[in-house]
Structures are given as C-alpha cells and as structure tokens.
Tab-separated table of C-alpha atoms in Angstrom:
chain	number	residue	atom	x	y	z
A	16	MET	CA	92.009	120.056	94.897
A	17	SER	CA	95.635	119.263	94.707
A	18	GLY	CA	97.060	116.896	92.148
A	19	LYS	CA	98.062	114.595	94.968
A	20	ARG	CA	94.521	114.421	96.322
A	21	LEU	CA	93.082	113.799	92.823
A	22	PHE	CA	95.603	111.099	92.181
A	23	ASP	CA	94.573	109.441	95.557
A	24	LEU	CA	90.900	109.479	94.762
A	25	VAL	CA	91.128	108.313	91.119
A	26	LEU	CA	93.488	105.423	92.289
A	27	LEU	CA	91.074	104.624	95.247
A	28	PHE	CA	88.015	104.310	93.060
A	29	LEU	CA	89.933	102.428	90.286
A	30	SER	CA	91.228	99.910	92.863
A	31	LEU	CA	87.851	99.248	94.588
A	32	PRO	CA	86.456	96.568	92.084
A	33	LEU	CA	89.674	94.561	92.950
A	34	LEU	CA	90.089	95.435	96.675
A	35	LEU	CA	86.397	95.410	97.904
A	36	PRO	CA	86.067	91.544	97.541
A	37	LEU	CA	89.438	90.919	99.147
A	38	PHE	CA	88.551	93.367	102.062
A	39	LEU	CA	85.353	91.400	102.564
A	40	VAL	CA	87.319	88.091	102.694
A	41	VAL	CA	89.959	89.425	105.041
A	42	ALA	CA	87.230	90.807	107.435
A	43	ALA	CA	85.465	87.560	107.528
A	44	LEU	CA	88.711	85.804	108.419
A	45	VAL	CA	89.585	88.367	111.092
A	46	ARG	CA	86.245	87.575	112.578
A	47	LEU	CA	86.664	83.832	112.438
A	48	LYS	CA	90.274	83.782	113.622
A	49	LEU	CA	90.272	86.818	116.247
A	50	GLY	CA	86.570	87.485	116.787
A	51	ARG	CA	85.402	91.065	117.426
A	52	PRO	CA	86.151	93.792	116.990
A	53	ILE	CA	87.319	93.207	113.458
A	54	PHE	CA	89.085	96.619	113.302
A	55	PHE	CA	91.792	98.227	115.265
A	56	ARG	CA	91.241	102.021	115.755
A	57	GLN	CA	93.859	104.269	117.229
A	58	THR	CA	94.337	108.061	117.217
A	59	ARG	CA	97.450	108.989	115.299
A	60	PRO	CA	98.947	112.281	114.187
A	61	GLY	CA	98.201	113.390	110.734
A	62	LEU	CA	99.066	116.452	108.763
A	63	LEU	CA	100.813	119.080	110.892
A	64	GLY	CA	100.380	116.570	113.823
A	65	GLU	CA	96.587	117.005	114.000
A	66	PRO	CA	94.942	113.891	115.513
A	67	PHE	CA	92.783	111.453	113.414
A	68	GLU	CA	91.419	108.089	113.918
A	69	MET	CA	93.291	105.459	111.953
A	70	ILE	CA	91.627	102.123	111.184
A	71	LYS	CA	93.295	98.763	110.409
A	72	PHE	CA	92.294	95.105	110.517
A	73	ARG	CA	93.024	93.724	113.953
A	74	THR	CA	95.950	91.396	114.158
A	75	MET	CA	96.366	90.581	117.661
A	76	GLY	CA	94.547	88.592	120.250
A	77	ASP	CA	93.392	89.817	123.759
A	78	GLY	CA	95.699	87.657	125.940
A	79	ARG	CA	96.220	88.917	129.425
A	80	ASP	CA	98.536	88.236	132.422
A	81	GLU	CA	97.236	87.153	135.906
A	82	ARG	CA	96.782	90.804	136.756
A	83	GLY	CA	94.407	91.433	133.862
A	84	GLU	CA	96.936	93.533	131.969
A	85	LEU	CA	97.385	92.963	128.128
A	86	LEU	CA	100.315	90.759	127.298
A	87	PRO	CA	103.112	92.359	125.196
A	88	ASP	CA	102.530	92.696	121.443
A	89	ALA	CA	104.855	89.834	120.451
A	90	ASP	CA	102.748	87.453	122.597
A	91	ARG	CA	99.496	88.643	121.255
A	92	LEU	CA	100.275	88.675	117.646
A	93	THR	CA	98.888	85.576	116.176
A	94	PRO	CA	100.384	83.704	113.209
A	95	PHE	CA	97.423	84.787	111.204
A	96	GLY	CA	97.917	88.411	112.359
A	97	ARG	CA	101.656	88.127	111.428
A	98	ALA	CA	100.663	86.998	107.934
A	99	LEU	CA	98.229	89.844	107.604
A	100	ARG	CA	101.042	92.224	108.554
A	101	ALA	CA	103.682	90.619	106.407
A	102	SER	CA	101.176	90.991	103.324
A	103	SER	CA	100.140	94.502	104.524
A	104	LEU	CA	96.465	93.382	104.096
A	105	ASP	CA	95.941	94.744	107.701
A	106	GLU	CA	96.252	98.210	106.165
A	107	MET	CA	93.311	97.947	103.804
A	108	PRO	CA	90.800	99.751	106.010
A	109	GLU	CA	93.019	102.768	105.801
A	110	LEU	CA	91.398	103.217	102.353
A	111	TRP	CA	88.680	104.811	104.371
A	112	ASN	CA	91.191	107.293	105.908
A	113	ILE	CA	92.204	108.243	102.320
A	114	LEU	CA	88.719	108.714	101.232
A	115	LYS	CA	88.221	110.956	104.203
A	116	GLY	CA	91.378	113.004	103.558
A	117	ASP	CA	93.293	111.977	106.712
A	118	MET	CA	95.746	110.006	104.703
A	119	SER	CA	97.270	109.513	101.361
A	120	PHE	CA	98.451	106.383	99.506
A	121	VAL	CA	102.094	107.653	99.903
A	122	GLY	CA	103.583	109.651	102.792
A	123	PRO	CA	105.277	108.942	106.111
A	124	ARG	CA	103.700	106.322	108.137
A	125	PRO	CA	101.443	107.712	110.991
A	126	LEU	CA	103.077	106.728	114.246
A	127	LEU	CA	102.031	107.397	117.854
A	128	MET	CA	100.672	110.562	119.275
A	129	SER	CA	103.162	110.070	122.210
A	130	TYR	CA	106.058	110.429	119.774
A	131	LEU	CA	105.234	114.024	118.698
A	132	GLU	CA	107.061	115.676	121.672
A	133	LEU	CA	110.189	113.426	121.198
A	134	TYR	CA	110.977	114.508	117.622
A	135	SER	CA	113.703	116.872	116.785
A	136	PRO	CA	112.662	119.819	114.745
A	137	GLU	CA	113.956	118.139	111.617
A	138	GLN	CA	112.104	114.846	112.374
A	139	ALA	CA	108.936	116.666	113.063
A	140	ARG	CA	108.947	117.757	109.404
A	141	ARG	CA	107.622	114.420	108.499
A	142	HIS	CA	104.195	115.820	109.398
A	143	ASP	CA	104.372	118.493	106.855
A	144	VAL	CA	102.501	116.132	104.396
A	145	LEU	CA	99.689	113.777	104.911
A	146	PRO	CA	100.658	110.469	106.352
A	147	GLY	CA	100.493	107.448	104.024
A	148	ILE	CA	99.716	103.663	103.725
A	149	THR	CA	103.307	103.293	102.218
A	150	GLY	CA	106.176	105.554	101.942
A	151	TRP	CA	109.798	106.131	101.038
A	152	ALA	CA	110.874	104.614	104.406
A	153	GLN	CA	108.860	101.487	103.863
A	154	VAL	CA	110.243	100.670	100.446
A	155	LYS	CA	113.846	101.242	101.913
A	156	GLY	CA	113.494	98.697	104.587
A	157	ARG	CA	110.175	98.887	106.471
A	158	ASN	CA	110.846	98.020	109.991
A	159	ALA	CA	114.281	96.730	109.727
A	160	LEU	CA	115.512	100.232	109.623
A	161	SER	CA	116.574	102.257	112.687
A	162	TRP	CA	114.272	105.151	113.781
A	163	GLU	CA	116.820	107.626	112.623
A	164	GLU	CA	116.887	106.155	109.151
A	165	LYS	CA	113.193	106.029	108.939
A	166	PHE	CA	113.043	109.715	109.695
A	167	GLU	CA	115.603	110.652	107.345
A	168	TYR	CA	113.737	108.862	104.639
A	169	ASP	CA	110.480	110.611	105.609
A	170	VAL	CA	111.932	114.043	105.603
A	171	TRP	CA	113.578	113.208	102.244
A	172	TYR	CA	110.106	112.408	100.887
A	173	VAL	CA	108.829	115.628	102.232
A	174	ASP	CA	111.415	117.618	100.343
A	175	ASN	CA	111.168	115.601	97.188
A	176	GLN	CA	107.500	114.551	96.807
A	177	SER	CA	105.984	114.352	93.355
A	178	LEU	CA	103.377	112.222	91.612
A	179	THR	CA	106.147	110.446	89.731
A	180	LEU	CA	107.801	109.651	92.929
A	181	ASP	CA	104.525	108.419	94.455
A	182	VAL	CA	104.054	106.011	91.538
A	183	LYS	CA	107.598	104.751	91.910
A	184	ILE	CA	106.916	104.127	95.681
A	185	LEU	CA	103.683	102.262	94.995
A	186	LEU	CA	105.406	100.000	92.468
A	187	MET	CA	108.306	99.440	94.855
A	188	SER	CA	105.795	98.707	97.870
A	189	VAL	CA	104.198	95.812	95.820
A	190	ARG	CA	107.698	94.387	95.259
A	191	MET	CA	108.654	94.890	99.032
A	192	VAL	CA	105.473	93.168	100.194
A	193	PHE	CA	106.105	90.227	98.029
A	194	SER	CA	109.761	89.869	99.106
A	195	GLY	CA	108.562	89.696	102.823
A	196	LYS	CA	111.402	91.745	103.936
A	197	GLY	CA	111.553	94.295	106.787
A	198	VAL	CA	108.274	93.305	108.381
A	199	SER	CA	109.694	93.563	111.925
A	200	ALA	CA	112.839	94.682	113.656
A	201	GLU	CA	114.941	91.852	115.098
A	202	GLY	CA	113.378	90.757	118.331
A	203	HIS	CA	110.228	92.683	118.096
A	204	ALA	CA	106.663	92.253	116.789
A	205	THR	CA	107.105	95.438	114.816
A	206	MET	CA	109.596	98.030	116.010
A	207	PRO	CA	110.961	99.002	119.507
A	208	PRO	CA	109.398	102.040	120.883
A	209	PHE	CA	110.842	105.295	119.794
A	210	GLU	CA	112.512	107.145	122.780
A	211	GLY	CA	113.776	110.302	121.115
C-alpha cells in the first residue's frame, strides 16, 4: 500500500465521526428539497483514464422543456443545489469512491469521459494519478480558471505530488470553500464545456 493510499484511509476513518452526521443531514435535505434520487451517479475517467462510477449528492431538479428534454444546467440548478456546490457538501458521497480506491482526497478533479479524446498528450497526463475531491487547480481558482490553466495546474500536481503538498492543498481547500470564490465560471452553472 502506498503512503498516499494509507494517508487517504487514515484521514477517511478519522473524519467519519464528524462527517457521518453531516452526511445524513445533507442526504435528508436533498430528499426533502429535490426528491429522489438523492445521489447523482456518473461514469468518469479515473487513474490512466479507466472509467469508474463517481457519486455525489444531487443538486439539480428534473425540469424539462415542451419536448421533454432536460433544461440547461443553469435552469435546473436550484438555490439549495447552488448552496451545496458552493460549500462542496455535494462532494461528500465521493468518500465512498475514496474507500473503494477510485479516488483520493487530493488529485485532479475527474471530468467527463467525452473529454478524454480532446486532451493534448500533456493535458492527458492529469490521469497519471488518482482523481481527487480537491486538487491544486481547485485551490488556485476552482471554476474561475480557464481550462488551460486548470490542466496546467493538474499536470504540475502530477509532477510535484507529495504528502506534504496534499496536506497543504487540503488546508487551502477549507479556506477556499469558506471564501466562496470560484464556484462557477462567469455566465455558467459550473464551467463551459471543454472543446479541446
């Protein structure tokens, strides 16, 4: 077992007494405000681009247009869901992904499977490590960054990762969440799609 994996598991189990009650409260609120399902599940690329099922708390409604098609994300993101995202509480179910070994606390954020074919060889190096709940790009600006900046920070993390850096990123993440900065790109619910 690597030092990073051991660090993830120790941190996970130490944080459970604090996070489990919060998890249950948020789950109940999601059920009350948005109904079922409580969780949002989506296949994302993990280590070396291998797919895994990422799980988060649901933050969007099911609004559809007259043709029965889902409305854009910005129209389906409720005030409650926006608050969950701003606080990063929607990410809590990813602790299950950490337990399974699909993710780490710190690493590049797992994006969409469809983006894999759009990356340059340098950008694709972000998949040389496990994806994370938070990462270097997140503490450097979250979704206020351009895609190019995000990927530069991700690759920098791949080349410079260490347990010391992970601890620093975790501490910076707490500050970033409380600041409320960078939750979304201007004019978007989160980020505009990556187009290569």
